[in-house]
Coordinates of C-alpha atoms in Angstrom, one line a residue:
Chain A
M1 CA -111.4 179.1 10.6
S2 CA -107.9 179.7 11.9
K3 CA -107.0 178.1 15.0
Y4 CA -104.8 179.7 17.8
C5 CA -103.3 179.0 21.3
F6 CA -101.4 180.6 24.0
G7 CA -98.1 179.7 25.5
I8 CA -97.4 181.2 28.9
D9 CA -94.1 180.8 30.8
V10 CA -94.2 182.2 34.3
G11 CA -91.1 183.4 36.0
G12 CA -90.2 185.1 39.2
T13 CA -90.0 188.6 37.7
S14 CA -91.8 188.4 34.4
V15 CA -94.3 186.2 32.5
K16 CA -93.5 185.4 28.9
C17 CA -96.6 185.3 26.7
A18 CA -96.9 184.1 23.2
L19 CA -99.7 183.7 20.6
F20 CA -99.3 180.7 18.4
S21 CA -101.2 179.3 15.4
A22 CA -102.4 175.9 15.9
E23 CA -99.5 174.7 13.4
G24 CA -97.0 176.0 15.9
T25 CA -95.9 179.3 14.4
I26 CA -95.3 182.1 17.1
E27 CA -97.6 185.0 15.9
E28 CA -96.7 187.4 18.6
K29 CA -94.6 187.4 21.8
W30 CA -94.7 189.8 24.8
E31 CA -94.0 190.1 28.4
I32 CA -95.9 191.3 31.4
P33 CA -94.4 191.7 35.1
T34 CA -95.0 189.0 37.6
R35 CA -96.7 190.8 40.6
T36 CA -95.8 188.6 43.4
E37 CA -97.2 191.0 46.2
Q38 CA -100.1 189.7 48.4
E39 CA -98.9 186.1 48.0
G40 CA -99.1 186.5 44.2
V41 CA -102.8 186.7 44.1
K42 CA -102.7 188.9 41.0
I43 CA -100.5 186.8 38.9
L44 CA -103.2 184.6 37.2
P45 CA -105.7 187.5 36.7
D46 CA -102.8 189.6 35.0
I47 CA -102.2 186.6 32.7
A48 CA -106.0 186.2 32.0
E49 CA -106.2 190.0 31.1
A50 CA -103.2 189.9 28.9
I51 CA -104.7 186.8 26.8
L52 CA -108.2 188.3 26.7
K53 CA -106.8 191.7 25.6
K54 CA -104.6 190.1 22.9
M55 CA -107.7 188.1 21.6
E56 CA -109.7 191.4 21.5
E57 CA -106.9 193.1 19.7
K58 CA -106.3 190.4 17.1
E59 CA -110.1 189.7 16.8
I60 CA -109.8 186.1 17.9
T61 CA -113.0 184.4 19.0
R62 CA -113.3 181.8 21.9
E63 CA -114.1 179.2 19.1
E64 CA -110.8 179.9 17.4
A65 CA -108.7 179.5 20.5
V66 CA -107.7 175.9 21.4
G67 CA -106.6 176.9 24.8
I68 CA -103.8 178.0 27.1
G69 CA -100.7 176.1 28.1
I70 CA -98.7 177.4 31.0
G71 CA -95.4 176.6 32.5
L72 CA -94.7 177.3 36.3
P73 CA -91.8 177.2 38.6
G74 CA -93.1 174.4 40.9
P75 CA -94.2 170.8 40.9
I76 CA -97.5 170.3 39.1
E77 CA -99.7 167.4 39.9
E78 CA -101.9 165.3 37.6
N79 CA -105.0 167.3 38.3
G80 CA -103.4 170.7 37.5
E81 CA -102.6 171.7 40.9
I82 CA -99.3 173.2 42.0
A83 CA -98.1 172.0 45.3
C84 CA -96.2 175.3 45.8
A85 CA -94.1 177.9 44.0
V86 CA -91.7 179.8 46.3
N87 CA -90.7 182.4 43.6
L88 CA -94.3 183.3 43.0
H89 CA -95.0 183.3 46.7
W90 CA -97.8 180.8 46.2
G91 CA -98.9 177.8 48.4
R92 CA -101.1 175.2 46.9
K93 CA -103.2 176.4 44.0
N94 CA -105.2 174.8 41.2
V95 CA -103.8 176.7 38.4
E96 CA -105.7 175.0 35.6
K97 CA -109.0 175.4 37.4
E98 CA -108.5 179.0 38.2
L99 CA -107.0 180.2 34.8
E100 CA -110.0 178.3 33.1
E101 CA -112.5 180.2 35.2
L102 CA -110.8 183.6 34.5
T103 CA -110.7 183.0 30.7
G104 CA -113.3 180.6 29.8
M105 CA -110.8 178.5 27.9
P106 CA -109.1 175.1 28.5
V107 CA -105.9 175.4 30.4
K108 CA -103.0 172.8 30.7
A109 CA -100.3 173.4 33.2
G110 CA -96.8 171.8 33.6
N111 CA -93.6 172.4 35.5
D112 CA -91.3 174.9 33.7
A113 CA -88.4 172.7 33.3
N114 CA -90.6 169.8 32.0
V115 CA -92.3 172.2 29.6
A116 CA -89.0 173.4 28.2
A117 CA -88.2 169.8 27.5
L118 CA -91.4 169.4 25.5
G119 CA -90.6 172.7 23.7
E120 CA -87.0 171.4 22.8
M121 CA -88.6 168.1 21.5
W122 CA -91.3 170.0 19.4
K123 CA -89.2 172.8 17.8
G124 CA -85.8 172.7 19.3
G125 CA -82.7 170.7 19.7
G126 CA -84.6 167.5 20.1
K127 CA -86.9 168.1 17.1
G128 CA -88.4 164.8 15.8
A129 CA -87.5 162.9 18.9
K130 CA -90.4 161.0 20.9
N131 CA -88.2 160.3 23.9
L132 CA -85.9 163.0 25.3
I133 CA -83.9 164.0 28.4
L134 CA -83.5 167.6 28.7
A135 CA -80.7 168.9 31.3
T136 CA -81.0 172.6 32.0
L137 CA -77.8 173.8 33.3
G138 CA -78.3 177.1 34.9
T139 CA -77.9 178.5 38.4
G140 CA -79.3 175.1 39.4
V141 CA -79.7 171.9 37.2
G142 CA -83.2 171.4 36.1
G143 CA -84.5 168.8 33.7
G144 CA -87.3 167.3 31.9
I145 CA -88.1 163.9 30.6
I146 CA -90.3 163.2 27.8
I147 CA -91.5 159.6 27.1
N148 CA -93.6 158.9 24.0
E149 CA -94.0 162.8 23.4
K150 CA -95.4 163.1 27.0
I151 CA -93.9 165.0 29.9
V152 CA -93.0 162.5 32.8
T153 CA -94.6 164.3 35.7
G154 CA -94.1 161.6 38.3
A155 CA -95.9 160.7 41.5
H156 CA -94.9 163.8 43.3
G157 CA -94.2 166.2 40.5
A158 CA -90.6 165.3 40.8
G159 CA -90.2 163.6 37.4
G160 CA -87.0 164.9 35.6
E161 CA -85.6 166.4 38.8
I162 CA -82.3 165.2 37.7
G163 CA -80.3 168.1 39.3
H164 CA -80.8 166.2 42.7
A165 CA -79.5 162.9 41.5
M166 CA -77.0 161.9 44.1
I167 CA -73.8 161.2 42.2
N168 CA -71.0 161.7 44.7
P169 CA -71.4 160.0 48.1
A170 CA -68.0 161.4 49.2
E171 CA -69.3 165.1 49.1
E172 CA -69.3 167.0 52.4
K173 CA -71.0 170.2 51.3
A174 CA -74.8 170.3 51.4
C175 CA -76.9 171.1 48.3
N176 CA -79.6 173.6 48.6
C177 CA -82.1 170.7 48.7
G178 CA -80.4 169.5 52.1
N179 CA -78.8 166.3 50.5
K180 CA -75.1 166.0 49.6
G181 CA -73.5 165.1 46.3
C182 CA -76.4 166.2 44.0
L183 CA -75.5 166.6 40.2
E184 CA -76.4 170.3 40.7
Q185 CA -73.4 170.7 43.0
Y186 CA -71.2 170.0 40.0
A187 CA -73.0 170.6 36.7
S188 CA -74.8 174.0 37.3
A189 CA -73.1 177.4 36.6
T190 CA -72.7 177.8 40.3
G191 CA -71.3 174.2 40.6
I192 CA -68.7 174.7 37.8
A193 CA -67.6 178.1 39.6
S194 CA -67.2 176.1 42.8
L195 CA -65.2 173.2 41.2
A196 CA -63.0 176.2 39.8
R197 CA -62.5 177.8 43.1
K198 CA -61.5 174.5 44.5
A199 CA -59.0 173.7 41.7
L200 CA -57.5 177.0 42.1
G201 CA -56.9 176.6 45.7
K202 CA -55.4 173.1 45.4
T203 CA -52.5 174.1 43.2
E204 CA -50.3 177.0 42.4
K205 CA -50.5 176.2 38.7
E206 CA -50.6 179.2 36.2
S207 CA -53.9 179.9 34.9
L208 CA -56.0 182.5 33.0
L209 CA -58.5 182.1 35.8
R210 CA -56.2 183.5 38.4
S211 CA -56.8 187.1 36.9
K212 CA -60.5 186.9 37.8
S213 CA -61.7 188.1 41.2
H214 CA -64.8 185.9 41.0
V215 CA -64.5 183.0 38.5
T216 CA -67.7 182.2 36.7
A217 CA -68.6 179.1 34.6
K218 CA -68.3 181.3 31.5
D219 CA -64.8 182.2 32.6
V220 CA -64.0 178.6 32.9
F221 CA -65.3 177.7 29.4
D222 CA -63.6 180.8 27.9
A223 CA -60.3 179.7 29.3
Y224 CA -60.9 176.1 28.3
K225 CA -61.2 177.3 24.7
E226 CA -57.8 179.2 25.2
K227 CA -56.4 175.8 26.1
D228 CA -55.8 176.8 29.7
A229 CA -54.5 173.6 31.5
L230 CA -56.3 174.2 34.7
A231 CA -59.5 175.1 33.0
Q232 CA -59.3 171.9 31.0
E233 CA -59.0 170.0 34.3
I234 CA -62.1 171.8 35.7
V235 CA -64.1 171.2 32.7
D236 CA -63.1 167.5 32.6
E237 CA -64.2 167.1 36.2
F238 CA -67.4 168.9 35.4
A239 CA -68.0 166.7 32.2
E240 CA -67.3 163.4 34.1
Y241 CA -70.0 164.0 36.6
L242 CA -72.6 165.1 34.0
G243 CA -71.5 162.6 31.4
R244 CA -71.8 159.7 34.0
A245 CA -75.0 161.0 35.4
L246 CA -76.6 161.1 31.9
A247 CA -75.4 157.6 31.2
V248 CA -77.3 156.4 34.3
F249 CA -80.5 158.4 33.3
A250 CA -80.3 156.8 29.9
C251 CA -80.4 153.3 31.5
V252 CA -83.8 154.4 32.9
A253 CA -85.4 156.3 30.0
D254 CA -83.3 155.2 27.0
P255 CA -84.0 158.6 25.1
D256 CA -83.7 159.3 21.3
V257 CA -81.7 162.3 22.2
I258 CA -80.2 164.2 25.1
V259 CA -80.4 168.0 25.0
L260 CA -78.3 170.4 27.1
G261 CA -79.9 173.8 27.7
G262 CA -79.6 176.6 30.1
G263 CA -76.9 179.4 30.5
V264 CA -73.9 176.9 30.6
S265 CA -74.9 175.6 27.2
K266 CA -73.9 179.0 25.7
A267 CA -70.4 177.5 25.8
G268 CA -71.5 175.7 22.6
Q269 CA -70.2 172.6 20.9
V270 CA -67.2 172.2 23.2
L271 CA -69.8 171.5 26.1
V272 CA -71.2 168.7 23.9
D273 CA -67.9 167.2 23.1
C274 CA -66.5 167.1 26.6
V275 CA -69.7 165.6 28.0
E276 CA -70.2 163.2 25.2
K277 CA -66.7 161.7 25.9
Y278 CA -67.7 160.7 29.3
Y279 CA -71.3 159.8 28.4
Q280 CA -70.0 157.2 25.9
K281 CA -67.6 155.9 28.4
Y282 CA -70.2 155.0 31.0
A283 CA -73.3 154.5 28.9
F284 CA -74.9 151.0 28.5
S285 CA -73.9 149.7 25.1
A286 CA -77.3 150.0 23.4
C287 CA -77.3 153.7 24.4
K288 CA -73.7 154.7 23.7
A289 CA -74.6 156.2 20.3
T290 CA -77.5 158.4 21.6
P291 CA -76.8 161.9 20.3
I292 CA -76.1 164.7 22.7
K293 CA -77.3 168.1 21.4
L294 CA -77.6 171.8 22.4
A295 CA -80.9 173.3 23.2
T296 CA -81.8 175.8 20.4
L297 CA -84.8 177.6 21.7
G298 CA -83.2 179.5 24.5
N299 CA -85.8 181.7 26.4
D300 CA -88.5 180.6 24.0
A301 CA -88.4 176.9 25.0
G302 CA -91.0 177.6 27.9
I303 CA -93.6 179.3 25.6
C304 CA -93.2 176.8 22.9
G305 CA -93.5 173.9 25.4
A306 CA -96.5 175.5 26.9
A307 CA -98.1 175.8 23.6
K308 CA -97.4 172.2 22.8
L309 CA -98.9 171.2 26.1
I310 CA -102.2 172.5 25.2
L311 CA -102.1 171.6 21.5
S312 CA -101.4 168.0 22.5
R313 CA -103.7 167.7 25.2
Chain B
M1 CA -119.8 136.2 25.1
S2 CA -116.8 135.6 27.5
K3 CA -113.5 137.2 26.5
Y4 CA -110.0 135.5 27.0
C5 CA -106.4 136.3 26.2
F6 CA -103.1 134.6 26.4
G7 CA -100.0 135.5 28.4
I8 CA -96.8 133.9 27.3
D9 CA -93.4 134.3 29.0
V10 CA -90.7 132.8 27.0
G11 CA -87.5 131.6 28.7
G12 CA -84.3 129.9 27.6
T13 CA -85.6 126.4 28.6
S14 CA -89.2 126.7 28.9
V15 CA -92.2 128.8 27.8
K16 CA -94.8 129.8 30.5
C17 CA -98.3 129.8 29.0
A18 CA -101.4 131.0 30.6
L19 CA -105.1 131.5 29.7
F20 CA -106.6 134.6 31.2
S21 CA -110.1 135.9 31.3
A22 CA -110.3 139.3 30.1
E23 CA -110.9 140.4 33.7
G24 CA -107.4 139.2 34.6
T25 CA -108.1 135.7 36.3
I26 CA -105.6 132.9 35.4
E27 CA -108.0 130.2 34.0
E28 CA -105.1 127.8 33.3
K29 CA -101.4 127.6 33.4
W30 CA -98.9 125.3 31.6
E31 CA -95.4 125.1 30.1
I32 CA -93.9 123.8 27.1
P33 CA -90.1 123.3 26.3
T34 CA -88.2 126.1 24.3
R35 CA -86.6 124.3 21.4
T36 CA -83.6 126.5 20.7
E37 CA -82.1 124.2 18.1
Q38 CA -82.0 125.3 14.4
E39 CA -81.7 128.9 15.6
G40 CA -84.8 128.7 17.5
V41 CA -87.1 128.4 14.4
K42 CA -89.5 126.2 16.2
I43 CA -90.2 128.4 19.2
L44 CA -93.1 130.5 17.7
P45 CA -94.7 127.6 15.9
D46 CA -94.6 125.6 19.1
I47 CA -96.3 128.5 21.0
A48 CA -98.9 129.0 18.3
E49 CA -99.7 125.3 18.4
A50 CA -100.1 125.3 22.2
I51 CA -102.4 128.3 22.1
L52 CA -104.5 126.8 19.3
K53 CA -104.7 123.5 20.9
K54 CA -105.8 125.2 24.2
M55 CA -108.5 127.0 22.4
E56 CA -109.9 123.9 20.8
E57 CA -109.8 122.2 24.1
K58 CA -111.7 124.9 25.9
E59 CA -113.9 125.6 22.9
I60 CA -112.9 129.3 22.7
T61 CA -113.5 130.9 19.4
R62 CA -111.4 133.4 17.5
E63 CA -114.0 136.0 18.4
E64 CA -113.7 135.4 22.2
A65 CA -110.0 135.7 22.1
V66 CA -108.6 139.3 22.7
G67 CA -105.2 138.3 21.6
I68 CA -101.7 137.1 22.8
G69 CA -99.4 139.1 24.9
I70 CA -95.7 137.8 24.9
G71 CA -92.6 138.5 27.0
L72 CA -89.2 137.8 25.5
P73 CA -85.6 137.9 26.6
G74 CA -84.2 140.7 24.5
P75 CA -84.7 144.2 23.5
I76 CA -88.2 144.7 21.6
E77 CA -88.6 147.7 19.4
E78 CA -91.8 149.8 18.8
N79 CA -92.8 147.7 15.8
G80 CA -92.7 144.4 17.6
E81 CA -89.4 143.4 16.2
I82 CA -86.8 141.9 18.5
A83 CA -83.2 142.9 17.9
C84 CA -81.6 139.6 19.0
A85 CA -82.3 137.1 21.7
V86 CA -79.1 135.2 22.6
N87 CA -80.9 132.6 24.8
L88 CA -83.2 131.8 22.1
H89 CA -80.6 131.5 19.4
W90 CA -82.5 134.3 17.6
G91 CA -81.2 137.1 15.5
R92 CA -83.6 140.0 14.3
K93 CA -87.2 138.7 14.3
N94 CA -90.6 140.4 14.0
V95 CA -92.2 138.4 16.8
E96 CA -95.6 140.1 16.6
K97 CA -96.1 139.8 12.9
E98 CA -94.9 136.0 12.8
L99 CA -97.0 135.0 15.8
E100 CA -100.1 136.9 14.2
E101 CA -99.6 135.0 11.0
L102 CA -99.5 131.6 13.0
T103 CA -102.4 132.3 15.1
G104 CA -104.7 134.8 13.2
M105 CA -104.9 136.8 16.6
P106 CA -103.5 140.2 17.5
V107 CA -100.1 140.0 19.3
K108 CA -98.3 142.4 21.5
A109 CA -94.6 141.7 22.5
G110 CA -92.5 143.2 25.3
N111 CA -89.1 142.6 26.9
D112 CA -89.6 140.2 29.7
A113 CA -88.2 142.4 32.5
N114 CA -90.4 145.2 31.2
V115 CA -93.4 142.9 31.1
A116 CA -92.8 141.5 34.6
A117 CA -92.9 145.2 35.8
L118 CA -96.4 145.6 34.1
G119 CA -97.5 142.4 35.8
E120 CA -96.3 143.5 39.2
M121 CA -98.2 146.8 38.6
W122 CA -101.3 145.1 37.6
K123 CA -101.7 142.4 40.1
G124 CA -98.6 142.3 42.3
G125 CA -96.4 144.4 44.7
G126 CA -97.2 147.6 42.8
K127 CA -101.0 146.9 42.4
G128 CA -102.8 150.3 41.9
A129 CA -99.8 152.2 40.9
K130 CA -99.4 154.0 37.6
N131 CA -95.9 154.7 37.8
L132 CA -93.5 152.0 39.0
I133 CA -89.8 150.9 39.0
L134 CA -89.3 147.2 39.2
A135 CA -85.8 146.1 40.0
T136 CA -85.3 142.3 39.4
L137 CA -82.4 141.1 41.6
G138 CA -81.5 137.7 40.0
T139 CA -78.3 136.3 38.6
G140 CA -78.1 139.8 37.0
V141 CA -80.2 142.9 37.7
G142 CA -83.0 143.5 35.3
G143 CA -85.6 146.1 35.5
G144 CA -88.8 147.8 34.2
I145 CA -90.1 151.2 34.3
I146 CA -93.7 151.9 34.0
I147 CA -95.0 155.5 33.3
N148 CA -98.7 156.2 33.2
E149 CA -99.4 152.5 33.2
K150 CA -97.2 152.0 30.0
I151 CA -93.8 150.3 29.6
V152 CA -90.9 152.5 28.8
T153 CA -89.4 150.7 26.0
G154 CA -86.8 153.3 25.0
A155 CA -85.3 154.3 21.7
H156 CA -83.1 151.1 21.7
G157 CA -85.2 148.8 23.7
A158 CA -83.1 149.7 26.6
G159 CA -85.6 151.4 28.8
G160 CA -85.2 150.0 32.3
E161 CA -81.9 148.5 31.8
I162 CA -81.1 149.7 35.4
G163 CA -78.7 146.8 36.1
H164 CA -76.2 148.6 33.8
A165 CA -76.4 152.1 35.5
M166 CA -72.8 152.9 36.4
I167 CA -72.6 153.6 40.0
N168 CA -69.0 153.0 41.0
P169 CA -66.4 154.8 39.0
A170 CA -63.6 153.3 41.1
E171 CA -64.4 149.6 40.0
E172 CA -61.7 147.8 38.3
K173 CA -63.5 144.5 37.4
A174 CA -65.6 144.6 34.3
C175 CA -69.2 143.8 34.2
N176 CA -70.6 141.3 31.7
C177 CA -71.7 144.2 29.5
G178 CA -68.1 145.3 29.2
N179 CA -68.4 148.6 31.4
K180 CA -67.1 148.8 34.9
G181 CA -69.0 149.6 38.1
C182 CA -72.6 148.6 36.8
L183 CA -75.3 148.2 39.6
E184 CA -75.5 144.6 38.7
Q185 CA -72.0 144.0 39.9
Y186 CA -73.2 144.7 43.5
A187 CA -76.9 144.2 43.6
S188 CA -77.4 140.9 41.8
A189 CA -77.2 137.4 43.5
T190 CA -73.9 137.1 41.8
G191 CA -72.7 140.7 42.9
I192 CA -73.7 140.0 46.6
A193 CA -71.8 136.7 46.5
S194 CA -68.8 138.7 45.1
L195 CA -69.1 141.3 47.8
A196 CA -69.1 138.5 50.4
R197 CA -66.0 136.8 48.9
K198 CA -64.2 140.2 49.2
A199 CA -65.3 140.9 52.7
L200 CA -64.2 137.4 53.8
G201 CA -60.8 137.9 52.2
K202 CA -60.3 141.3 53.8
T203 CA -60.6 140.4 57.4
E204 CA -60.1 137.4 59.7
K205 CA -63.3 138.3 61.4
E206 CA -65.4 135.2 62.8
S207 CA -68.4 134.7 60.6
L208 CA -71.0 132.1 59.9
L209 CA -70.2 132.6 56.2
R210 CA -66.7 131.0 56.7
S211 CA -68.2 127.5 57.2
K212 CA -69.5 127.7 53.4
S213 CA -67.3 126.5 50.7
H214 CA -69.2 128.7 48.1
V215 CA -71.1 131.6 49.7
T216 CA -74.3 132.6 48.0
A217 CA -76.5 135.6 48.3
K218 CA -79.0 133.5 50.2
D219 CA -76.2 132.6 52.7
V220 CA -75.4 136.1 53.3
F221 CA -79.1 137.1 54.1
D222 CA -79.5 133.9 56.2
A223 CA -76.4 135.0 58.2
Y224 CA -77.6 138.5 58.4
K225 CA -80.8 137.3 59.9
E226 CA -78.7 135.5 62.6
K227 CA -77.0 138.8 63.3
D228 CA -73.7 137.8 61.9
A229 CA -71.5 140.9 62.0
L230 CA -69.7 140.3 58.6
A231 CA -73.0 139.5 56.8
Q232 CA -74.4 142.8 58.2
E233 CA -71.4 144.7 56.7
I234 CA -71.9 142.8 53.3
V235 CA -75.7 143.5 53.4
D236 CA -75.1 147.2 54.3
E237 CA -72.7 147.7 51.4
F238 CA -75.1 146.0 48.8
A239 CA -78.0 148.1 50.4
E240 CA -75.9 151.3 50.0
Y241 CA -75.3 150.7 46.4
L242 CA -78.9 149.6 45.5
G243 CA -80.6 152.4 47.7
R244 CA -78.5 155.0 46.2
A245 CA -79.0 153.9 42.6
L246 CA -82.9 153.7 43.3
A247 CA -82.8 157.4 44.6
V248 CA -81.2 158.4 41.3
F249 CA -83.7 156.5 39.3
A250 CA -86.5 158.2 41.3
C251 CA -85.2 161.7 40.2
V252 CA -85.8 160.7 36.7
A253 CA -89.2 158.7 36.9
D254 CA -90.6 159.7 40.4
P255 CA -92.5 156.5 40.7
D256 CA -95.5 155.8 42.9
V257 CA -93.8 152.6 44.1
I258 CA -90.5 150.8 43.8
V259 CA -90.8 147.0 43.6
L260 CA -88.0 144.5 44.5
G261 CA -88.2 141.2 42.7
G262 CA -86.0 138.3 41.5
G263 CA -84.2 135.6 43.5
V264 CA -82.7 138.0 46.1
S265 CA -86.1 139.3 47.0
K266 CA -86.8 135.9 48.7
A267 CA -84.8 137.3 51.6
G268 CA -88.1 139.1 52.4
Q269 CA -88.9 142.2 54.3
V270 CA -85.2 142.7 55.7
L271 CA -84.2 143.4 52.1
V272 CA -86.7 146.2 51.9
D273 CA -85.7 147.6 55.3
C274 CA -82.0 147.7 54.6
V275 CA -82.4 149.3 51.0
E276 CA -85.0 151.7 52.3
K277 CA -82.6 153.1 54.8
Y278 CA -80.1 154.1 52.0
Y279 CA -82.9 155.0 49.6
Q280 CA -84.3 157.6 52.1
K281 CA -80.8 159.0 52.8
Y282 CA -80.1 159.9 49.2
A283 CA -83.6 160.5 47.5
F284 CA -84.6 163.9 46.6
S285 CA -87.1 165.4 49.2
A286 CA -90.1 164.9 47.2
C287 CA -89.5 161.2 46.6
K288 CA -88.2 160.2 50.2
A289 CA -91.5 158.8 51.2
T290 CA -92.0 156.7 48.0
P291 CA -92.6 153.1 49.3
I292 CA -90.4 150.2 48.4
K293 CA -92.2 146.9 48.3
L294 CA -91.5 143.2 47.4
A295 CA -92.7 141.8 44.2
T296 CA -95.5 139.1 44.9
L297 CA -96.1 137.4 41.6
G298 CA -92.8 135.3 41.5
N299 CA -92.7 133.3 38.3
D300 CA -96.2 134.6 37.3
A301 CA -95.0 138.1 36.8
G302 CA -94.2 137.4 33.3
I303 CA -97.5 135.8 32.1
C304 CA -99.4 138.3 34.0
G305 CA -97.6 141.2 32.5
A306 CA -98.0 139.6 29.0
A307 CA -101.6 139.4 29.4
K308 CA -101.9 143.0 30.5
L309 CA -99.8 144.0 27.5
I310 CA -102.5 142.7 25.1
L311 CA -105.5 143.7 27.3
S312 CA -104.4 147.4 27.5
R313 CA -103.3 147.5 23.9

């Protein structure tokens, strides 16, 4: 008898679905829309329907299905409840219980950033590691901590919320979370763009970035690769913040590997090189040699991690 | 049949030994000297002899003994090897294997700071918690992280090495570890004394501390309790560093409780109050209410954690 499982990654506009073999091969991948109307009451039934239809289509029996792993944009507690998910228009909801009732299969839920970390550990940039820190540098900075192959959920579902580590007591501008000086304010795509705006306003220095009406993180890294001096200063400032923060996180978790993902990681190896310089400067001696790697799964990190979540339950 | 285990805490001058019931009661406690001569070759045989003698005295059979937990001053790897232990004059040594051969009983070894964290979780300031950060504020700053009731050892045995988290990039003086700006430089007894010396040199302000020829952390907290203005500034500076660092650690591990131990924690509840003020200021919203508590086991944290290590193996 072949064994299968489902990996589901729920986003604010679409739900990524995948059928996996129990060995971890993606057999099929598809998407359905996330229907957030009426407080998102249709989201889980839609997912259940998509899964049951796929099983019928593929002639997979309940006995052949290990279960469903699901990543969600919100803090998941030990009992499988989500405290809230703003993007899904959800309040408190017991996702595992509801989806189990809808499908008759075991369900394991996790926070999407944490689940992505599990995916990168299983099949991505951190393959082979047992202990890993993933920093997802997107619009914000998310993260996931894996210790002994398990997600660190934390007492309030805030394990791995590294974007809100306070790293600059001198900051005057508030972060979206209400605090000031969070890592996210410097190391996200938005943060890098804001560092760029500040740098451009501070000097008259020539720069490729001056031709842009609205400088993005990608523009900064593109100009950096062209050896633009101002872009190099901006990247250096970003890298100092991120490298220093990662060094502090390593004093807590001492991972086998640190993985950088999210949109900013599309900058490629230069990102690793500049962050590693500061990481090594600030890291505790025993952790200085910890490798920093790029995430490799891209948008598949979520479905892969979700599948791993149920497979290693 | 009653069941017993041994909790052993190895320090540079003495080895604390304890016989526990399997339910966790300390049946007997004693100490033996740590003989560090000849590269510490006698330390483990001395421990084995002490344990076997105690079993004979108490008429405990091998079948009644669950095993031996042992805390050591150095990084312990997954396989039970210690990479080095300067204070014991040891190089690399497989402690678990050697002590198992000497006693014929199962042995589980851990780093002393981590083991103390496990002890405080089991029977101390963090009783009932599954996820805990212990900050040990002594001559240096040690620490231990517990996730899901297990010690976070880390890839290089550096899990919980929070004393070497870099929190002040502006620092010019080097830490013992070679880096600059480590938490230990501000939050240890030595660090507080050094903050005091700096503060005394910077102003002419009246202070109870001026009567001391050599100001200690205890003097600072004593003067703080007397409402000495300069001592209040010093404690405030210390608390800002420690509270901020703990807030960052909480973004990684999101513990149920943070426990403060070590000599500095003898200052009592005022320590918690001043650190909590800054912790709450800087912590991520979900973690702001995480309680900060005093360690309660004192010198017994090591033997208790060591016993728990073997009992929950």
